[in-house]
Short mmCIF file of C-alpha atoms in Angstrom, two decimals:
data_model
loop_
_atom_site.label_atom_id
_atom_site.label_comp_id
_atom_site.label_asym_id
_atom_site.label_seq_id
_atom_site.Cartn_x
_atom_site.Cartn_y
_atom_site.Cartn_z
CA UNK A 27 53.15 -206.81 26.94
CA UNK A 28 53.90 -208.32 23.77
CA UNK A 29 52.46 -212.17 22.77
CA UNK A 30 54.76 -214.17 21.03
CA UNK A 31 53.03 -217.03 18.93
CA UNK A 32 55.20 -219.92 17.44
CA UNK A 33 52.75 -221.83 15.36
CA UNK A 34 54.92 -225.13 15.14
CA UNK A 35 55.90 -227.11 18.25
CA UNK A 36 57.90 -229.68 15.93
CA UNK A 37 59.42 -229.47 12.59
CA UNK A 38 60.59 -232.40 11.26
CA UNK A 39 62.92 -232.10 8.09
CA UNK A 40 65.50 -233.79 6.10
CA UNK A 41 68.94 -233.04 5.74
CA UNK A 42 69.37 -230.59 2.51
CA UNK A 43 65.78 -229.50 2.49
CA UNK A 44 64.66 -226.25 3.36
CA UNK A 45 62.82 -225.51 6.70
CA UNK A 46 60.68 -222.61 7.50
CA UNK A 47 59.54 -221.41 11.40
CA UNK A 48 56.77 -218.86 11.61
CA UNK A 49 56.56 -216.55 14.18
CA UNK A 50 53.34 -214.00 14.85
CA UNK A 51 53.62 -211.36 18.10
CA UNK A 52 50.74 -208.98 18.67
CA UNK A 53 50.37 -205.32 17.17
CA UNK A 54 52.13 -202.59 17.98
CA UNK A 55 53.85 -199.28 16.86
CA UNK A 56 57.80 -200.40 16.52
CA UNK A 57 59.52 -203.57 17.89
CA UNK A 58 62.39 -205.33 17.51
CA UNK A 59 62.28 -208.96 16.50
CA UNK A 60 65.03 -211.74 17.34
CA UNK A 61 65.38 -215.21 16.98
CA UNK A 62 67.77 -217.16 19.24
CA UNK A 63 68.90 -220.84 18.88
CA UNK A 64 69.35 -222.97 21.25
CA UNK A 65 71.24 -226.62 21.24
CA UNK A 66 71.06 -229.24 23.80
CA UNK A 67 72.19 -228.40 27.22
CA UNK A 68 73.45 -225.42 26.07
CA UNK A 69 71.98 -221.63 26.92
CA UNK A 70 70.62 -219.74 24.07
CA UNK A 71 72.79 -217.81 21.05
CA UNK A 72 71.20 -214.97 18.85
CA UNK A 73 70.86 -216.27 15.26
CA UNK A 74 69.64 -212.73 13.78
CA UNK A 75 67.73 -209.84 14.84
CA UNK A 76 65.43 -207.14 13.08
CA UNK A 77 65.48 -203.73 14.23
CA UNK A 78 65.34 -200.85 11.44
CA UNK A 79 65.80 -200.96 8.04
CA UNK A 80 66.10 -204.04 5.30
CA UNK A 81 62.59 -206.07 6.31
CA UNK A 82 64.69 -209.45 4.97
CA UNK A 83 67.65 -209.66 7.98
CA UNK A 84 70.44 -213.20 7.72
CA UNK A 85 71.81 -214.47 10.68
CA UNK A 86 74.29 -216.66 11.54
CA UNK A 87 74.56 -220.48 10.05
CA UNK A 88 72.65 -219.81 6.70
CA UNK A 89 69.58 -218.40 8.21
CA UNK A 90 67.42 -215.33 7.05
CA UNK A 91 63.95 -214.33 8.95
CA UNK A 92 61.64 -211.35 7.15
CA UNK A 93 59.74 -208.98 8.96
CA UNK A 94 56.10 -208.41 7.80
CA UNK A 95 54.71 -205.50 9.42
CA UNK A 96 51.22 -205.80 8.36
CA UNK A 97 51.05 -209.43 8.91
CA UNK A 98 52.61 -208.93 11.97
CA UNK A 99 55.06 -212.06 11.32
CA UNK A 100 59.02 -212.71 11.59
CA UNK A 101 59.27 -216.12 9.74
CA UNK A 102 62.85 -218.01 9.83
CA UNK A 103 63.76 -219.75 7.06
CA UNK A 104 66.94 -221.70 5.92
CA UNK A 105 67.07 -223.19 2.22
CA UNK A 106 69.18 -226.54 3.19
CA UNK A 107 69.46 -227.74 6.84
CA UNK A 108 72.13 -229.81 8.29
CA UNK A 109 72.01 -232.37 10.96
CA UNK A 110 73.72 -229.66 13.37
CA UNK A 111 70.93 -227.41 13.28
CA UNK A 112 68.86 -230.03 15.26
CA UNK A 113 67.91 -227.78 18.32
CA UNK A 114 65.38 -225.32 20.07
CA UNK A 115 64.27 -222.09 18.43
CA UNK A 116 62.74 -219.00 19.52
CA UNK A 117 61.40 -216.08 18.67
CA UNK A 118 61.46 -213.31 20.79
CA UNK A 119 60.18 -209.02 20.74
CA UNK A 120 60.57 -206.07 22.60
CA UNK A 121 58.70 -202.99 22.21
CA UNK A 122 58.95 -199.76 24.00
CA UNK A 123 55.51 -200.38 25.80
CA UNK A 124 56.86 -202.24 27.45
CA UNK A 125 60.49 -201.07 28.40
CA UNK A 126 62.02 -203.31 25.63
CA UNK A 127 61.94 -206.41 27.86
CA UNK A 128 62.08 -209.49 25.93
CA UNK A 129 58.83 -211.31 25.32
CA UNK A 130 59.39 -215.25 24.02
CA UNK A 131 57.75 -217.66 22.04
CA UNK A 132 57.20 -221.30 23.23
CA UNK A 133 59.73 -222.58 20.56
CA UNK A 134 59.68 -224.85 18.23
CA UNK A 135 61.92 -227.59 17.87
CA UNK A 136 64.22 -228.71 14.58
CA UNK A 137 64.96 -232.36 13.85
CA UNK A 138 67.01 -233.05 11.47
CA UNK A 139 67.13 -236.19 9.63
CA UNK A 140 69.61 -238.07 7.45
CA UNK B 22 85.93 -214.47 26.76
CA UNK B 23 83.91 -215.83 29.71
CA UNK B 24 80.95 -213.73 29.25
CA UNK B 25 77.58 -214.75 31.23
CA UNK B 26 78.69 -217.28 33.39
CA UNK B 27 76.15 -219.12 35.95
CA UNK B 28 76.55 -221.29 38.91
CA UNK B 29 75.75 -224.03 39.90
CA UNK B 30 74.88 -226.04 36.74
CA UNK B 31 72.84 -228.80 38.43
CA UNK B 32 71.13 -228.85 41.70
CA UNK B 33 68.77 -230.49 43.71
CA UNK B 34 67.16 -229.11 46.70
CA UNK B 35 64.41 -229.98 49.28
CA UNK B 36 61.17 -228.22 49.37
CA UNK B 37 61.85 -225.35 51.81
CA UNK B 38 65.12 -225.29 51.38
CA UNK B 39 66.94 -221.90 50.15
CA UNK B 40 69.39 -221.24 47.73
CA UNK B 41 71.40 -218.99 45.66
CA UNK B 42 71.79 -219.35 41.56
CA UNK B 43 74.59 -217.16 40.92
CA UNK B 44 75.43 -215.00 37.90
CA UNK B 45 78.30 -213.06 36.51
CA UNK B 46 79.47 -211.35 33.74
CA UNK B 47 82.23 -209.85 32.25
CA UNK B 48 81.20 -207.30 29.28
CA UNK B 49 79.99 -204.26 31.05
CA UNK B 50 76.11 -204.80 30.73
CA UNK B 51 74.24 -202.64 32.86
CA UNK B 52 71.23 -204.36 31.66
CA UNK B 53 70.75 -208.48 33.49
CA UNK B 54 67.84 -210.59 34.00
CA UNK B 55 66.87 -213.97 35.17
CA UNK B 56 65.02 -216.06 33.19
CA UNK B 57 63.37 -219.35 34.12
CA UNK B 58 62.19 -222.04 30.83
CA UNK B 59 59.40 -224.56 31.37
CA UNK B 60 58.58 -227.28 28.65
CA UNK B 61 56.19 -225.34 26.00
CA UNK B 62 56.27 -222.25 27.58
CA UNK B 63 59.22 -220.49 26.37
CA UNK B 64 61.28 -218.17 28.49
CA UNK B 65 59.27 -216.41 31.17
CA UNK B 66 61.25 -212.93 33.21
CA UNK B 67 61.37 -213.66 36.27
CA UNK B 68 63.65 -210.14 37.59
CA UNK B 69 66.02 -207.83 35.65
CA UNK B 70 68.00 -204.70 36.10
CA UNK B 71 68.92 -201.51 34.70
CA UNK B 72 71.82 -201.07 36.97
CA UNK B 73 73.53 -201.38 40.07
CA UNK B 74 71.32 -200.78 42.85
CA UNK B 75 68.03 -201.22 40.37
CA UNK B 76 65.68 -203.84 40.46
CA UNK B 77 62.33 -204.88 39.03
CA UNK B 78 59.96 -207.23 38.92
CA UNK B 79 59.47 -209.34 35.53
CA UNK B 80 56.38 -211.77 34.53
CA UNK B 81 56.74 -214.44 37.33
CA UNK B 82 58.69 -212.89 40.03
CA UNK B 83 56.97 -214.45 43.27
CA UNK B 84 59.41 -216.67 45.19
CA UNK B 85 62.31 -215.10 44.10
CA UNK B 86 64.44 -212.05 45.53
CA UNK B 87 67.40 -210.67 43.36
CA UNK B 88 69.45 -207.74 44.44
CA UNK B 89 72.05 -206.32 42.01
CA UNK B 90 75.55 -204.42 44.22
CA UNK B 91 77.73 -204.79 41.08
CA UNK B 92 77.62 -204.04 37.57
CA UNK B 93 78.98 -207.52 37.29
CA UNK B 94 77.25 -209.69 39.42
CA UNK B 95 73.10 -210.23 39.62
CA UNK B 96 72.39 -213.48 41.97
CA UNK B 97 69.15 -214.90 42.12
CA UNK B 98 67.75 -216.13 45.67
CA UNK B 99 64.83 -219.06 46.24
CA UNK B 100 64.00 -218.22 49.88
CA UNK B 101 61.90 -221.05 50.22
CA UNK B 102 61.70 -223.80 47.45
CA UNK B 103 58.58 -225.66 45.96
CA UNK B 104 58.48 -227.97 43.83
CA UNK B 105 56.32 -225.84 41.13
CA UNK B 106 60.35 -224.05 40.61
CA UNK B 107 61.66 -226.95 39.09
CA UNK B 108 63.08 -225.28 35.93
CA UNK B 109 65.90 -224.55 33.98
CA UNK B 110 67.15 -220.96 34.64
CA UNK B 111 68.91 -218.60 32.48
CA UNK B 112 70.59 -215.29 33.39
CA UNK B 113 71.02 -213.04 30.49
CA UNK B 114 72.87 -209.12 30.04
CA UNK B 115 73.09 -206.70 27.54
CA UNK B 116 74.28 -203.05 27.23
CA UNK B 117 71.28 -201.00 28.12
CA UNK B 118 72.04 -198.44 25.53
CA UNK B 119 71.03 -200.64 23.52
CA UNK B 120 68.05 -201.61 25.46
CA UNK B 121 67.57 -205.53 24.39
CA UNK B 122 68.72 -205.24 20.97
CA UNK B 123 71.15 -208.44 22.26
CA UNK B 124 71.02 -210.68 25.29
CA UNK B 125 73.63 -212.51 25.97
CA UNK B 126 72.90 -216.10 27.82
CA UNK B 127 74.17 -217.74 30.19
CA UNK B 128 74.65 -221.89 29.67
CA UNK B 129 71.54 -222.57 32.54
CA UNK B 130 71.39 -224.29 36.07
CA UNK B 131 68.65 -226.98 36.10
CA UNK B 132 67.08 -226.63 39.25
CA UNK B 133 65.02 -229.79 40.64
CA UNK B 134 63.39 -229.42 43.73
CA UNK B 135 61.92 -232.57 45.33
#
């Protein structure tokens, strides 16, 4: 099965200023990468998702992730947060080893400040 | 546009008590699964299915039993409750063509069991 590493537990940040979320899984031959969001007391909502193609995907809300195959990474990045995107994310893989179940990170959590 | 939709929302039960976390949805998926999310630790499988009448077991399936009659409808059962399944649950779908390209999530019942 797939490991799903989300290096940071807690990002701080500042309204307007760019945030970044890094996201390693473990080798293998193909997978699809996703990262959902997920905002207090609420269930979680896909912000973008890499399967094929394009290794730079954008999501929903302003947000772009970019696949790095031989780095094995699927970063998240936004260039100028608001205080709404205070919440949970994850990253999450499937792979075909493993009958494309989902495998999550731990998640790391955005605050936003004014 | 219901889509996942899980009851209850809230509940607390007993240690040894039983109960049922229901789940429904709306769009078709043959694919469902029940998730359960601990502090730090992500989203963990607990069961899923490929279909009506199909079941398997995920990462952390002991002490639950699912069974899946409909397309719709994929309850999960606690047959006897400890306290180490305090959680907050998540049922999820997608179309299995599409084999977890997209989950879908429900909003969560926070489970407390005392």
């Amino acid at each position: 099965a797939q490991s799903v590493t989300q290096l940071d537990s807690q990002v701080p940040v500042f309204e307007e200023a760019p945030v970044e979320l890094r996201c390693n899984y473990s080798s293998s031959v193909s997978v699809y990468l996703f990262w959902y969001v997920q905002y207090p007391n609420q269930g979680l909502q896909l912000l973008l998702k890499y399967l094929s193609g394009s290794t730079l995907v954008k999501g929903i809300n302003g947000f772009e992730a970019e696949f790095n195959k031989s780095q094995t990474s699927f970063h998240l990045r936004k260039p100028s947060v608001h205080i709404s995107d205070t919440a949970e994310y994850f990253c999450a893989v499937s792979d075909h080893s493993n009958d494309y179940k989902l495998s999550f990170g731990a998640g790391t959590t955005v605050t936003v400040r004014a | 546009n219901a889509g996942v939709t899980q009851t209850p929302k809230f509940q607390v039960l007993k240690t040894g008590q039983s109960m049922t976390l229901q789940c429904a949805q709306d769009m078709n998926h043959e694919y469902m699964s029940w998730y359960r999310q601990d502090p730090g630790m992500g989203l963990r499988l607990i069961h899923y299915s490929v279909g009506a009448g199909i079941t398997d077991q995920g990462e952390v399936p002991n002490g639950y039993n699912v069974s899946r009659s409909t397309t719709e409808d994929f309850p999960l059962r606690l047959l006897s409750a400890a306290p180490s399944q305090t959680s907050v649950y998540f049922c999820a779908s997608s179309p299995v063509g599409l084999m977890n390209t997209e989950a879908f999530f429900g909003q969560g019942t926070r489970l407390t069991v005392v």
